[in-house]
Amino acid sequence: MAIVCLKVGVGLVLAAAAAFAALMGIGGPSFSILYVAWIFVPAPFAYAYYLYRLDRGSPWRPRVRALAFSYMAASTVLTALLLLAVSWVGSERAINPSPCDDLTEASDHPALEPALERVEFTSRDGTGLVGWLVRGSRDEAVVLVHGYGCRREQMLPHAEMLHEEGFTVLLFDTRNRGESGGDFVAMGYYEKDDALAAVEYLGSRPDLGDPRIGMLGLSLGGVAAILAAAESAEVLAVAAEAPFRSVDSAVSQSFTHFIGLPAFPFAPITVWLAEVRTGLDTGLIDPVGAIPEIAPRPVLIMHGDADETISHDDSRAIFEAAAGPAERWIIPGAGHADGATDAPGEYGERIVAFFEDGL
């Protein structure tokens, strides 16, 4: 009986390894090395053949036995190592993402460029941050928080829309992006503190008086804006475009969209490795749990209907958790965090109206 259980157990281990190897092989178009995983898929079939087909009296049996067990052991160990390697690459991309491309530059906004004042301030943990301040003609100011992997230039279209209506705007590089310091992207955990430092900086400028402050963030920046507003009553209105509901959700969708691999088991291992490497508890990055704390201040949640990176379900979950006045706008034809460029007219009207009413 014990031998039967052992054989079944070995078979189940090999079957699991083969399944994971097949899953990784699917990702070959994104990472060519993953095609190697297909070599390990036949392991359980080789095991079954060894158990039931090979003539026990065959002189080749010892040699085949050695080869079979070497192959099966290698398939199990190397599949596990490849699984960890894929997840390690995923964690590296999560905390040190490639820079965004196709961003506009200051020179692409000639009406705004002369008014850009380079500023420096410090986040709560001492990380140096760099940004642009554009002084407006009114008493309201809006902090603009860029998205995952990007830098402050992503927010230039938003700054132009708001500044044209007289708002003061502060756009800055969050940690590990652009000119700011920091060792890694924290998926909103420390970016929240960066956003709060921007609010504090506005309050420290005597030439701005005592501005009423709102916040607008994209993607990860939207999450940071929600978390920041939940902690600070100084943020009087919050707009977030394409925020994710949790790190688990964002990483899971990234595996499916960018790599072509299913979320399980890669996403959970990736999140765990990212936590080990950074010391973060990603469970604390919870915009769904934080947004009720913003009430009774107004919230605007936006999402492009052509977003293939973060599901509408994420922003819907955040919107439905709001306890105060909240509005949700699905942006026609807009991709991920691209509302300002894909639907500039209505986008500008909506965010200006939102901050005029909220501030």
mmCIF file of N, CA, C and O in Angstrom, residues 2-15 42-58 61 64-69 72:
data_model
loop_
_atom_site.group_PDB
_atom_site.id
_atom_site.type_symbol
_atom_site.label_atom_id
_atom_site.label_comp_id
_atom_site.label_asym_id
_atom_site.label_seq_id
_atom_site.Cartn_x
_atom_site.Cartn_y
_atom_site.Cartn_z
ATOM 1 N N ALA A 2 1.912 1.222 0.827
ATOM 2 C CA ALA A 2 2.799 2.380 0.904
ATOM 3 C C ALA A 2 3.462 2.644 -0.433
ATOM 4 O O ALA A 2 3.628 3.813 -0.845
ATOM 5 N N ILE A 3 3.837 1.562 -1.131
ATOM 6 C CA ILE A 3 4.483 1.733 -2.437
ATOM 7 C C ILE A 3 3.515 2.332 -3.441
ATOM 8 O O ILE A 3 3.871 3.200 -4.228
ATOM 9 N N VAL A 4 2.257 1.881 -3.398
ATOM 10 C CA VAL A 4 1.241 2.429 -4.292
ATOM 11 C C VAL A 4 1.048 3.922 -4.035
ATOM 12 O O VAL A 4 0.987 4.741 -4.967
ATOM 13 N N CYS A 5 0.949 4.285 -2.751
ATOM 14 C CA CYS A 5 0.790 5.709 -2.393
ATOM 15 C C CYS A 5 1.985 6.531 -2.866
ATOM 16 O O CYS A 5 1.828 7.660 -3.343
ATOM 17 N N LEU A 6 3.181 5.963 -2.728
ATOM 18 C CA LEU A 6 4.383 6.667 -3.167
ATOM 19 C C LEU A 6 4.350 6.892 -4.668
ATOM 20 O O LEU A 6 4.666 7.987 -5.150
ATOM 21 N N LYS A 7 3.956 5.846 -5.402
ATOM 22 C CA LYS A 7 3.882 5.975 -6.868
ATOM 23 C C LYS A 7 2.858 7.019 -7.280
ATOM 24 O O LYS A 7 3.103 7.832 -8.174
ATOM 25 N N VAL A 8 1.713 6.990 -6.615
ATOM 26 C CA VAL A 8 0.675 7.977 -6.918
ATOM 27 C C VAL A 8 1.165 9.380 -6.575
ATOM 28 O O VAL A 8 0.951 10.342 -7.335
ATOM 29 N N GLY A 9 1.816 9.510 -5.430
ATOM 30 C CA GLY A 9 2.328 10.815 -5.032
ATOM 31 C C GLY A 9 3.338 11.375 -6.016
ATOM 32 O O GLY A 9 3.279 12.557 -6.384
ATOM 33 N N VAL A 10 4.265 10.519 -6.456
ATOM 34 C CA VAL A 10 5.245 10.961 -7.454
ATOM 35 C C VAL A 10 4.540 11.378 -8.729
ATOM 36 O O VAL A 10 4.872 12.402 -9.346
ATOM 37 N N GLY A 11 3.531 10.610 -9.117
ATOM 38 C CA GLY A 11 2.788 10.947 -10.326
ATOM 39 C C GLY A 11 2.089 12.286 -10.224
ATOM 40 O O GLY A 11 2.083 13.078 -11.177
ATOM 41 N N LEU A 12 1.505 12.569 -9.050
ATOM 42 C CA LEU A 12 0.817 13.840 -8.862
ATOM 43 C C LEU A 12 1.792 15.011 -8.893
ATOM 44 O O LEU A 12 1.492 16.074 -9.460
ATOM 45 N N VAL A 13 2.960 14.830 -8.276
ATOM 46 C CA VAL A 13 3.984 15.883 -8.312
ATOM 47 C C VAL A 13 4.413 16.154 -9.748
ATOM 48 O O VAL A 13 4.526 17.310 -10.176
ATOM 49 N N LEU A 14 4.646 15.087 -10.494
ATOM 50 C CA LEU A 14 5.057 15.257 -11.892
ATOM 51 C C LEU A 14 3.949 15.887 -12.719
ATOM 52 O O LEU A 14 4.211 16.707 -13.605
ATOM 53 N N ALA A 15 2.700 15.521 -12.445
ATOM 54 C CA ALA A 15 1.576 16.105 -13.176
ATOM 55 C C ALA A 15 1.461 17.601 -12.896
ATOM 56 O O ALA A 15 1.226 18.410 -13.808
ATOM 57 N N PRO A 42 6.200 16.319 -20.878
ATOM 58 C CA PRO A 42 5.944 14.866 -20.968
ATOM 59 C C PRO A 42 6.344 14.062 -19.732
ATOM 60 O O PRO A 42 6.193 12.829 -19.741
ATOM 61 N N ALA A 43 6.848 14.707 -18.675
ATOM 62 C CA ALA A 43 7.360 13.962 -17.524
ATOM 63 C C ALA A 43 6.365 12.939 -16.965
ATOM 64 O O ALA A 43 6.721 11.779 -16.747
ATOM 65 N N PRO A 44 5.091 13.292 -16.697
ATOM 66 C CA PRO A 44 4.189 12.280 -16.141
ATOM 67 C C PRO A 44 3.907 11.131 -17.105
ATOM 68 O O PRO A 44 3.667 10.002 -16.683
ATOM 69 N N PHE A 45 3.950 11.432 -18.410
ATOM 70 C CA PHE A 45 3.728 10.368 -19.394
ATOM 71 C C PHE A 45 4.922 9.415 -19.421
ATOM 72 O O PHE A 45 4.758 8.191 -19.550
ATOM 73 N N ALA A 46 6.120 9.984 -19.275
ATOM 74 C CA ALA A 46 7.312 9.137 -19.202
ATOM 75 C C ALA A 46 7.253 8.252 -17.959
ATOM 76 O O ALA A 46 7.626 7.071 -17.987
ATOM 77 N N TYR A 47 6.750 8.821 -16.881
ATOM 78 C CA TYR A 47 6.623 8.067 -15.638
ATOM 79 C C TYR A 47 5.623 6.914 -15.806
ATOM 80 O O TYR A 47 5.865 5.785 -15.374
ATOM 81 N N ALA A 48 4.483 7.226 -16.417
ATOM 82 C CA ALA A 48 3.472 6.187 -16.626
ATOM 83 C C ALA A 48 4.005 5.072 -17.528
ATOM 84 O O ALA A 48 3.773 3.879 -17.273
ATOM 85 N N TYR A 49 4.728 5.457 -18.557
ATOM 86 C CA TYR A 49 5.301 4.450 -19.453
ATOM 87 C C TYR A 49 6.283 3.571 -18.694
ATOM 88 O O TYR A 49 6.281 2.340 -18.842
ATOM 89 N N TYR A 50 7.093 4.190 -17.857
ATOM 90 C CA TYR A 50 8.076 3.429 -17.079
ATOM 91 C C TYR A 50 7.368 2.429 -16.163
ATOM 92 O O TYR A 50 7.782 1.278 -16.035
ATOM 93 N N LEU A 51 6.264 2.862 -15.551
ATOM 94 C CA LEU A 51 5.583 2.003 -14.591
ATOM 95 C C LEU A 51 4.844 0.834 -15.243
ATOM 96 O O LEU A 51 4.842 -0.289 -14.722
ATOM 97 N N TYR A 52 4.233 1.101 -16.376
ATOM 98 C CA TYR A 52 3.272 0.128 -16.894
ATOM 99 C C TYR A 52 3.637 -0.512 -18.226
ATOM 100 O O TYR A 52 3.022 -1.492 -18.623
ATOM 101 N N ARG A 53 4.607 0.021 -18.924
ATOM 102 C CA ARG A 53 4.859 -0.471 -20.265
ATOM 103 C C ARG A 53 6.202 -1.166 -20.437
ATOM 104 O O ARG A 53 6.326 -2.054 -21.265
ATOM 105 N N LEU A 54 7.169 -0.745 -19.710
ATOM 106 C CA LEU A 54 8.500 -1.297 -19.926
ATOM 107 C C LEU A 54 8.583 -2.718 -19.364
ATOM 108 O O LEU A 54 8.223 -2.967 -18.207
ATOM 109 N N ASP A 55 8.994 -3.650 -20.177
ATOM 110 C CA ASP A 55 9.119 -5.051 -19.780
ATOM 111 C C ASP A 55 10.094 -5.156 -18.607
ATOM 112 O O ASP A 55 11.257 -4.757 -18.709
ATOM 113 N N ARG A 56 9.580 -5.711 -17.494
ATOM 114 C CA ARG A 56 10.411 -5.788 -16.298
ATOM 115 C C ARG A 56 11.623 -6.690 -16.502
ATOM 116 O O ARG A 56 12.600 -6.593 -15.775
ATOM 117 N N GLY A 57 11.585 -7.557 -17.490
ATOM 118 C CA GLY A 57 12.731 -8.419 -17.751
ATOM 119 C C GLY A 57 13.695 -7.856 -18.763
ATOM 120 O O GLY A 57 14.705 -8.494 -19.094
ATOM 121 N N SER A 58 13.408 -6.694 -19.255
ATOM 122 C CA SER A 58 14.260 -6.108 -20.289
ATOM 123 C C SER A 58 15.621 -5.732 -19.725
ATOM 124 O O SER A 58 15.726 -5.133 -18.646
ATOM 125 N N ARG A 61 16.109 -2.086 -18.807
ATOM 126 C CA ARG A 61 15.340 -1.465 -17.722
ATOM 127 C C ARG A 61 16.190 -0.614 -16.777
ATOM 128 O O ARG A 61 15.815 0.522 -16.461
ATOM 129 N N VAL A 64 17.143 2.583 -18.631
ATOM 130 C CA VAL A 64 15.964 3.431 -18.836
ATOM 131 C C VAL A 64 15.504 4.025 -17.507
ATOM 132 O O VAL A 64 15.086 5.185 -17.435
ATOM 133 N N ARG A 65 15.578 3.215 -16.447
ATOM 134 C CA ARG A 65 15.197 3.691 -15.111
ATOM 135 C C ARG A 65 16.029 4.903 -14.714
ATOM 136 O O ARG A 65 15.494 5.916 -14.246
ATOM 137 N N ALA A 66 17.338 4.813 -14.918
ATOM 138 C CA ALA A 66 18.209 5.925 -14.553
ATOM 139 C C ALA A 66 17.892 7.178 -15.362
ATOM 140 O O ALA A 66 17.801 8.285 -14.818
ATOM 141 N N LEU A 67 17.701 6.992 -16.670
ATOM 142 C CA LEU A 67 17.392 8.131 -17.528
ATOM 143 C C LEU A 67 16.035 8.736 -17.173
ATOM 144 O O LEU A 67 15.877 9.959 -17.103
ATOM 145 N N ALA A 68 15.051 7.848 -16.942
ATOM 146 C CA ALA A 68 13.707 8.328 -16.643
ATOM 147 C C ALA A 68 13.675 9.125 -15.348
ATOM 148 O O ALA A 68 13.103 10.220 -15.283
ATOM 149 N N PHE A 69 14.288 8.598 -14.312
ATOM 150 C CA PHE A 69 14.244 9.295 -13.038
ATOM 151 C C PHE A 69 15.082 10.569 -13.066
ATOM 152 O O PHE A 69 14.739 11.553 -12.405
ATOM 153 N N MET A 72 12.791 13.013 -14.867
ATOM 154 C CA MET A 72 11.643 13.405 -14.057
ATOM 155 C C MET A 72 12.065 14.301 -12.894
ATOM 156 O O MET A 72 11.373 15.267 -12.552
#
